Amino acid sequence: MTFARSDHISDLDTLPRMPTWVTFARAETPEDVAFLSGAALNHLHVFLGREEVPQALLRDRLALRAAEACMAFSGRSERTKQLRDAVHFLRPGDLPGPAGETYLAWRYAAKRSISIKSLARALPTFEPGQITTWLDAGTGAPVTRAAMVLEVAVKEAPRADVSALILAEATLAQALGWDHLVPLLAAGVKRADLRKRDDDLRFACHRALISSTIEALRQAADLARRAAHLKAVAPKLRAKGAVEAVEMFLTRDAVAPSVLPLPDRAARRLCDRLVDLGAVRELTGRDTFRLYGV
């Protein structure tokens, strides 16, 4: 893979902006909330079609956000830093623990194209046939379908909120014509919303999607700028394996130097170089066991 030397950042001026009547609206009626969530999702759909947006990186970062929300739902204290540590410092044979399992499920679900097989791998406690049955429960418009799947999954497996949300997200993505799950609902709904039914649940999902989609668009725009800068400085890197390393940064929320395709010392030097160039950030604030990301 090679990176052009053109000014990537200038291309970002053409990225569509969310209308202010969506971001600042205060909708209260079901009709207004549904209209605004549809407008926000449509804007995101257009945004995701732009090649400047690092979609795999965005999905991975939104998966982290979804996992963090699920930790809050369950009353656990793990947040961004703890979730990253739970996954990125796993050794062969280690058990990830509840936090790591949740984050891994979201990462796996968002990484691969939506299919029963990929969802079954992300949610190994459920049989493919059960997943198919739940997904088939959704009918109607995209958000209505997602809410119906969420409702039936929570009802039949009340202690599996993570799985129910992942299946609802997959339903929403498929209904919107997306190949990959884009975590949105989990970060927007409240814990109490998961026990609502029918119109109340649909209303809660629409409201959740307004706020979460606006935040996803903000993150997408920010990551597009950061990715453009990383691509712009990539030709300055001379280390063997630097091209593959840059590609990893462009597709993952966080990267440990130990997984880069370079010797350990060279990997740490490359990360330090990228930090100096303003292309990546050190994410932990520690002197050891560091993680880096765009």
Coordinates of C-alpha atoms in Angstrom, one line a residue:
M1 CA 0.0 0.0 0.0
T2 CA 1.3 3.5 -0.9
F3 CA 0.2 6.9 0.2
A4 CA -0.1 9.8 -2.2
R5 CA 1.8 13.1 -1.3
S6 CA -1.1 15.3 -2.2
D7 CA -2.8 17.5 0.3
H8 CA -5.3 15.1 1.8
I9 CA -6.5 17.7 4.4
S10 CA -7.8 20.1 1.7
D11 CA -10.1 17.4 0.4
L12 CA -12.0 17.5 3.8
D13 CA -13.5 20.9 3.0
T14 CA -16.0 19.1 0.8
L15 CA -17.3 16.8 3.5
P16 CA -21.0 17.5 4.1
R17 CA -21.9 19.2 7.4
M18 CA -24.9 18.2 9.6
P19 CA -27.6 20.9 9.3
T20 CA -28.0 23.0 12.4
W21 CA -31.7 22.4 12.4
V22 CA -30.8 18.8 13.3
T23 CA -28.1 19.4 15.8
F24 CA -29.9 22.1 17.7
A25 CA -33.6 21.0 17.4
R26 CA -35.6 20.2 20.5
A27 CA -38.1 17.6 19.3
E28 CA -40.7 16.3 21.7
T29 CA -43.4 14.6 19.6
P30 CA -42.8 11.1 18.2
E31 CA -43.2 12.5 14.6
D32 CA -40.6 15.2 15.1
V33 CA -38.2 12.8 16.8
A34 CA -38.6 10.2 14.0
F35 CA -38.0 12.9 11.4
L36 CA -34.8 14.2 13.0
S37 CA -33.4 10.7 13.5
G38 CA -34.1 9.9 9.9
A39 CA -32.4 13.1 8.8
A40 CA -29.4 12.4 11.0
L41 CA -29.0 8.8 9.7
N42 CA -29.4 10.0 6.1
H43 CA -26.6 12.5 6.7
L44 CA -24.4 9.8 8.2
H45 CA -25.2 7.5 5.2
V46 CA -23.9 10.2 2.8
F47 CA -20.9 10.8 5.1
L48 CA -19.9 7.1 5.2
G49 CA -19.9 7.1 1.4
R50 CA -16.9 9.4 1.3
E51 CA -13.5 7.9 0.8
E52 CA -11.9 10.4 3.1
V53 CA -13.7 8.8 6.1
P54 CA -11.6 5.9 7.6
Q55 CA -14.6 3.7 8.1
A56 CA -12.9 0.7 9.8
L57 CA -11.3 3.1 12.3
L58 CA -14.5 4.8 12.9
R59 CA -16.4 1.6 13.5
D60 CA -13.7 0.4 15.9
R61 CA -13.8 3.6 17.9
L62 CA -17.6 3.5 18.0
A63 CA -17.4 -0.1 19.2
L64 CA -15.3 1.2 22.1
R65 CA -18.0 3.8 22.8
A66 CA -20.7 1.1 22.7
A67 CA -18.8 -1.2 25.1
E68 CA -18.3 1.7 27.5
A69 CA -22.1 2.4 27.5
C70 CA -22.7 -1.3 28.1
M71 CA -20.4 -1.2 31.1
A72 CA -22.5 1.6 32.5
F73 CA -25.7 -0.3 31.9
S74 CA -24.4 -3.3 34.0
G75 CA -23.2 -1.0 36.8
R76 CA -19.5 -1.8 36.2
S77 CA -16.8 0.8 36.5
E78 CA -14.6 0.0 33.4
R79 CA -14.4 2.8 30.9
T80 CA -12.2 3.7 27.9
K81 CA -8.8 3.1 29.4
Q82 CA -9.7 -0.1 31.2
L83 CA -11.5 -1.5 28.2
R84 CA -8.5 -0.8 25.9
D85 CA -6.2 -2.5 28.4
A86 CA -8.5 -5.5 28.8
V87 CA -8.3 -6.2 25.1
H88 CA -5.0 -5.0 23.8
F89 CA -2.8 -6.6 26.5
L90 CA -4.4 -10.0 26.4
R91 CA -2.0 -12.8 26.1
P92 CA -2.7 -16.3 24.6
G93 CA -4.7 -18.3 27.1
D94 CA -5.8 -15.2 29.1
L95 CA -9.5 -14.7 29.9
P96 CA -10.6 -11.2 29.0
G97 CA -13.1 -10.9 31.8
P98 CA -16.6 -9.3 31.5
A99 CA -15.3 -6.0 30.3
G100 CA -13.0 -7.5 27.7
E101 CA -15.7 -9.9 26.5
T102 CA -18.1 -7.0 26.0
Y103 CA -15.5 -4.9 24.1
L104 CA -14.4 -7.9 22.0
A105 CA -18.0 -8.7 21.0
W106 CA -18.6 -5.1 19.8
R107 CA -15.2 -5.0 18.0
Y108 CA -15.8 -8.3 16.2
A109 CA -19.4 -7.4 15.3
A110 CA -18.3 -4.1 13.8
K111 CA -15.2 -5.4 12.0
R112 CA -16.7 -8.0 9.7
S113 CA -19.5 -7.7 7.1
I114 CA -22.9 -8.5 8.6
S115 CA -23.9 -12.1 8.4
I116 CA -25.4 -14.8 10.7
K117 CA -21.9 -16.4 10.8
S118 CA -20.1 -13.2 11.9
L119 CA -22.8 -12.4 14.4
A120 CA -22.7 -15.9 15.8
R121 CA -18.9 -15.6 16.3
A122 CA -19.4 -12.2 18.0
L123 CA -22.1 -13.7 20.3
P124 CA -20.9 -17.3 20.9
T125 CA -23.4 -18.0 23.7
F126 CA -26.3 -18.0 21.2
E127 CA -26.9 -20.5 18.4
P128 CA -27.1 -19.2 14.8
G129 CA -30.7 -20.3 14.6
Q130 CA -31.6 -18.2 17.6
I131 CA -29.9 -15.2 16.1
T132 CA -31.7 -15.7 12.8
T133 CA -35.1 -15.9 14.7
W134 CA -34.4 -12.7 16.5
L135 CA -33.3 -10.8 13.4
D136 CA -36.4 -12.0 11.5
A137 CA -38.6 -10.4 14.2
G138 CA -38.0 -6.9 12.8
T139 CA -40.3 -5.5 10.1
G140 CA -41.1 -2.0 8.8
A141 CA -38.8 1.0 8.6
P142 CA -35.2 0.8 9.7
V143 CA -35.5 2.1 13.3
T144 CA -38.8 0.3 13.8
R145 CA -37.1 -2.9 12.7
A146 CA -34.2 -2.4 15.1
A147 CA -36.5 -1.6 18.0
M148 CA -38.5 -4.7 17.4
V149 CA -35.4 -6.9 17.4
L150 CA -34.1 -5.2 20.5
E151 CA -37.5 -5.7 22.3
V152 CA -37.8 -9.4 21.5
A153 CA -34.1 -10.2 22.2
V154 CA -34.3 -8.4 25.6
K155 CA -37.6 -10.2 26.4
E156 CA -36.3 -13.6 25.6
A157 CA -32.8 -13.1 27.0
P158 CA -33.2 -10.4 29.7
R159 CA -29.6 -10.7 31.0
A160 CA -28.0 -10.4 27.5
D161 CA -28.3 -6.6 26.9
V162 CA -25.1 -6.5 24.9
S163 CA -26.2 -9.2 22.5
A164 CA -29.6 -7.6 22.1
L165 CA -28.1 -4.3 21.3
I166 CA -25.6 -5.8 18.8
L167 CA -28.5 -7.5 17.0
A168 CA -30.5 -4.3 16.9
E169 CA -27.5 -2.5 15.5
A170 CA -27.0 -5.2 12.8
T171 CA -30.7 -4.9 11.9
L172 CA -30.5 -1.1 11.6
A173 CA -27.4 -1.3 9.5
Q174 CA -28.9 -3.9 7.1
A175 CA -32.2 -1.9 6.8
L176 CA -30.1 1.1 5.8
G177 CA -28.2 -0.9 3.2
W178 CA -24.9 -0.9 5.1
D179 CA -22.5 -3.9 4.8
H180 CA -21.1 -3.4 8.3
L181 CA -22.6 -2.7 11.7
V182 CA -22.0 0.9 12.8
P183 CA -22.5 1.1 16.6
L184 CA -25.0 3.9 17.3
L185 CA -27.9 2.8 19.4
A186 CA -25.9 1.5 22.4
A187 CA -24.3 4.9 23.1
G188 CA -27.6 6.7 22.9
V189 CA -30.1 4.7 24.8
K190 CA -30.5 4.7 28.5
R191 CA -30.6 1.7 30.7
A192 CA -34.3 2.1 31.4
D193 CA -35.0 2.3 27.7
L194 CA -34.0 -1.3 27.3
R195 CA -37.1 -2.4 29.3
K196 CA -39.6 -0.3 27.3
R197 CA -42.0 -1.8 24.8
D198 CA -43.7 -0.9 21.5
D199 CA -44.1 2.8 20.8
D200 CA -42.2 3.8 23.9
L201 CA -39.2 1.8 22.8
R202 CA -39.3 3.1 19.2
F203 CA -39.5 6.7 20.5
A204 CA -36.5 6.0 22.7
C205 CA -34.5 4.5 19.8
H206 CA -35.3 7.5 17.6
R207 CA -34.2 9.9 20.3
A208 CA -31.1 7.9 21.0
L209 CA -30.1 7.9 17.3
I210 CA -30.3 11.7 17.0
S211 CA -27.7 12.3 19.7
S212 CA -25.5 9.3 18.9
T213 CA -25.4 9.9 15.2
I214 CA -24.5 13.6 15.7
E215 CA -21.6 12.4 17.9
A216 CA -20.6 9.7 15.4
L217 CA -20.5 12.3 12.7
R218 CA -18.3 14.5 14.9
Q219 CA -15.9 11.6 15.4
A220 CA -16.0 10.7 11.7
A221 CA -15.0 14.2 10.7
D222 CA -12.2 14.3 13.4
L223 CA -10.9 10.9 12.3
A224 CA -11.0 11.9 8.7
R225 CA -8.7 14.9 9.5
R226 CA -6.4 12.9 11.6
A227 CA -6.2 10.1 9.1
A228 CA -5.4 12.6 6.3
H229 CA -2.6 14.0 8.4
L230 CA -1.2 10.5 9.0
K231 CA -1.3 9.7 5.3
A232 CA 0.4 13.0 4.6
V233 CA 3.4 12.3 6.9
A234 CA 3.6 8.6 6.0
P235 CA 6.1 9.2 3.1
K236 CA 8.6 10.6 5.7
L237 CA 8.8 7.2 7.5
R238 CA 11.8 5.1 6.5
A239 CA 11.4 2.2 8.8
K240 CA 10.9 -1.2 7.2
G241 CA 7.3 -2.2 7.9
A242 CA 6.2 1.4 8.3
V243 CA 3.6 1.2 5.5
E244 CA 1.9 -1.8 7.2
A245 CA 2.1 -0.1 10.6
V246 CA 0.4 3.0 9.2
E247 CA -2.4 0.8 7.8
M248 CA -2.9 -0.7 11.2
F249 CA -3.3 2.8 12.7
L250 CA -5.8 3.7 10.0
T251 CA -8.1 0.8 10.9
R252 CA -7.8 0.3 14.7
D253 CA -8.8 2.5 17.6
A254 CA -5.6 1.6 19.5
V255 CA -2.3 -0.2 18.7
A256 CA 0.3 -1.6 21.0
P257 CA 3.9 -1.3 19.7
S258 CA 4.3 -5.1 20.2
V259 CA 1.7 -5.9 17.4
L260 CA 3.4 -3.7 14.8
P261 CA 5.4 -5.6 12.1
L262 CA 8.7 -4.3 13.3
P263 CA 11.2 -5.3 16.0
D264 CA 10.2 -4.1 19.5
R265 CA 12.7 -1.2 19.7
A266 CA 12.0 -0.1 16.1
A267 CA 8.2 -0.2 16.8
R268 CA 8.6 2.0 19.8
R269 CA 10.7 4.4 17.9
L270 CA 8.2 4.5 15.1
C271 CA 5.4 5.3 17.5
D272 CA 7.5 8.1 19.1
R273 CA 8.2 9.5 15.7
L274 CA 4.5 9.5 14.7
V275 CA 3.7 11.3 18.0
D276 CA 6.4 13.9 17.3
L277 CA 4.8 14.4 13.8
G278 CA 1.4 14.9 15.4
A279 CA 0.1 11.9 13.4
V280 CA -0.9 9.6 16.4
R281 CA -1.4 10.1 20.1
E282 CA -0.3 8.1 23.1
L283 CA -3.5 7.0 24.7
T284 CA -2.7 5.8 28.2
G285 CA -0.5 8.5 29.8
R286 CA 1.8 5.8 31.1
D287 CA 5.6 5.3 30.6
T288 CA 5.1 1.6 30.0
F289 CA 2.4 -0.6 28.4
R290 CA 1.6 2.2 26.1
L291 CA -1.1 2.3 23.4
Y292 CA -1.2 4.6 20.4
G293 CA -4.0 5.7 18.1
V294 CA -5.0 8.3 15.5

